[in-house]
Amino acid sequence: MFRHVVMFTWTADATEEQKAEVSKRLSELPGVIPELKSYQIGPDAGINEGNFDFAVVADFDSQDDYLVYRDHPVHRAVVAESIAPIAATRAAVQYAV
Amino acid sequence: MFRHVVMFTWTADATEEQKAEVSKRLSELPGVIPELKSYQIGPDAGINEGNFDFAVVADFDSQDDYLVYRDHPVHRAVVAESIAPIAATRAAVQYAV
């Protein structure tokens, strides 16, 4: 299996509506990109200080399938239109599991 | 289910031996902390520029079980002795899945 993990912090002026739009649009991707075998997204639970604000963990059968997701136009549209405008910082890792 | 995700970048002078020691010691934790239902760790695959160096995704039945892991003395020893000396930056999220 191949896993993609990404986290974001949001800008201070990001609205709840904008954050909800990210979750809504990302949650639609498994129906559009069949290479997504598992897709777990969500906001930080608020337990620990200094955390990032939002996490995405996506599982694929292979690295090639991850690349299909990474470069898929529907995914790119969500990133460009809904994530990039409110993302302050981003941290990502892809790894074989 | 409750998920803990953390990523690290390593310092420029971190050795391969030090990085391998982190993986080795973390991989022993599921045998010590039964609250860990799934534990997938690994170094970044090197596909994308600007990524972090190492990821940990840990799954628990509940937030309380995550706290057992977070505060477990064997885990804390790995963090203090093997991770902290070579960690340059850290990004973490805990979320309900």
PDB file of N, CA and C in Angstrom, chain B residues 3-4 16 18-19 30 37-38 40 55 59-60 62 67 71 82-83 86 89-90 94:
ATOM      1  N   ARG B   3      -7.466   9.049  15.277  1.00  0.00           N
ATOM      2  CA  ARG B   3      -6.192   8.955  14.556  1.00  0.00           C
ATOM      3  C   ARG B   3      -5.230  10.062  14.990  1.00  0.00           C
ATOM      4  N   HIS B   4      -3.997   9.672  15.162  1.00  0.00           N
ATOM      5  CA  HIS B   4      -2.898  10.598  15.447  1.00  0.00           C
ATOM      6  C   HIS B   4      -1.943  10.575  14.266  1.00  0.00           C
ATOM      7  N   GLU B  16      22.147   8.416   9.147  1.00  0.00           N
ATOM      8  CA  GLU B  16      21.262   7.310   8.769  1.00  0.00           C
ATOM      9  C   GLU B  16      21.034   6.379   9.955  1.00  0.00           C
ATOM     10  N   GLN B  18      20.899   7.246  13.112  1.00  0.00           N
ATOM     11  CA  GLN B  18      19.919   7.880  14.015  1.00  0.00           C
ATOM     12  C   GLN B  18      18.508   7.754  13.465  1.00  0.00           C
ATOM     13  N   LYS B  19      18.361   7.941  12.135  1.00  0.00           N
ATOM     14  CA  LYS B  19      17.029   7.816  11.525  1.00  0.00           C
ATOM     15  C   LYS B  19      16.535   6.378  11.624  1.00  0.00           C
ATOM     16  N   PRO B  30       3.947  -0.984  19.200  1.00  0.00           N
ATOM     17  CA  PRO B  30       2.686  -1.756  19.239  1.00  0.00           C
ATOM     18  C   PRO B  30       2.759  -2.991  20.142  1.00  0.00           C
ATOM     19  N   LYS B  37      -3.927   0.335  17.722  1.00  0.00           N
ATOM     20  CA  LYS B  37      -4.625  -0.636  16.879  1.00  0.00           C
ATOM     21  C   LYS B  37      -3.988  -0.737  15.495  1.00  0.00           C
ATOM     22  N   SER B  38      -3.422   0.355  15.030  1.00  0.00           N
ATOM     23  CA  SER B  38      -2.701   0.351  13.755  1.00  0.00           C
ATOM     24  C   SER B  38      -1.600   1.383  13.884  1.00  0.00           C
ATOM     25  N   GLN B  40       1.497   2.857  11.399  1.00  0.00           N
ATOM     26  CA  GLN B  40       2.197   2.844  10.117  1.00  0.00           C
ATOM     27  C   GLN B  40       3.189   3.991  10.092  1.00  0.00           C
ATOM     28  N   ALA B  55       6.897  10.115   8.568  1.00  0.00           N
ATOM     29  CA  ALA B  55       5.499  10.183   9.018  1.00  0.00           C
ATOM     30  C   ALA B  55       5.159   9.036   9.953  1.00  0.00           C
ATOM     31  N   ASP B  59      -3.589   4.655  14.860  1.00  0.00           N
ATOM     32  CA  ASP B  59      -5.037   4.573  15.044  1.00  0.00           C
ATOM     33  C   ASP B  59      -5.383   3.931  16.380  1.00  0.00           C
ATOM     34  N   PHE B  60      -6.418   4.492  17.009  1.00  0.00           N
ATOM     35  CA  PHE B  60      -6.870   4.061  18.330  1.00  0.00           C
ATOM     36  C   PHE B  60      -8.382   3.904  18.321  1.00  0.00           C
ATOM     37  N   SER B  62     -10.193   5.106  20.641  1.00  0.00           N
ATOM     38  CA  SER B  62     -10.771   6.302  21.268  1.00  0.00           C
ATOM     39  C   SER B  62      -9.694   7.332  21.538  1.00  0.00           C
ATOM     40  N   LEU B  67      -4.375   9.073  24.323  1.00  0.00           N
ATOM     41  CA  LEU B  67      -3.675   9.726  25.440  1.00  0.00           C
ATOM     42  C   LEU B  67      -2.787   8.734  26.196  1.00  0.00           C
ATOM     43  N   ASP B  71       1.264   9.527  26.420  1.00  0.00           N
ATOM     44  CA  ASP B  71       1.931   9.705  27.700  1.00  0.00           C
ATOM     45  C   ASP B  71       2.654   8.451  28.191  1.00  0.00           C
ATOM     46  N   SER B  82      15.550   9.488  21.019  1.00  0.00           N
ATOM     47  CA  SER B  82      15.875   9.202  19.618  1.00  0.00           C
ATOM     48  C   SER B  82      15.298  10.218  18.631  1.00  0.00           C
ATOM     49  N   ILE B  83      14.114  10.769  18.933  1.00  0.00           N
ATOM     50  CA  ILE B  83      13.488  11.693  17.991  1.00  0.00           C
ATOM     51  C   ILE B  83      13.943  13.132  18.240  1.00  0.00           C
ATOM     52  N   ILE B  86      17.179  14.703  16.760  1.00  0.00           N
ATOM     53  CA  ILE B  86      17.373  14.901  15.318  1.00  0.00           C
ATOM     54  C   ILE B  86      16.178  15.585  14.655  1.00  0.00           C
ATOM     55  N   THR B  89      11.763  20.052  12.607  1.00  0.00           N
ATOM     56  CA  THR B  89      10.400  20.574  12.695  1.00  0.00           C
ATOM     57  C   THR B  89       9.434  19.417  12.853  1.00  0.00           C
ATOM     58  N   ARG B  90       8.274  19.719  13.428  1.00  0.00           N
ATOM     59  CA  ARG B  90       7.261  18.717  13.734  1.00  0.00           C
ATOM     60  C   ARG B  90       5.903  19.276  13.358  1.00  0.00           C
ATOM     61  N   GLN B  94      -4.445  15.397  15.541  1.00  0.00           N
ATOM     62  CA  GLN B  94      -5.262  14.270  15.999  1.00  0.00           C
ATOM     63  C   GLN B  94      -6.690  14.538  15.565  1.00  0.00           C
TER      64      GLN B  94
END
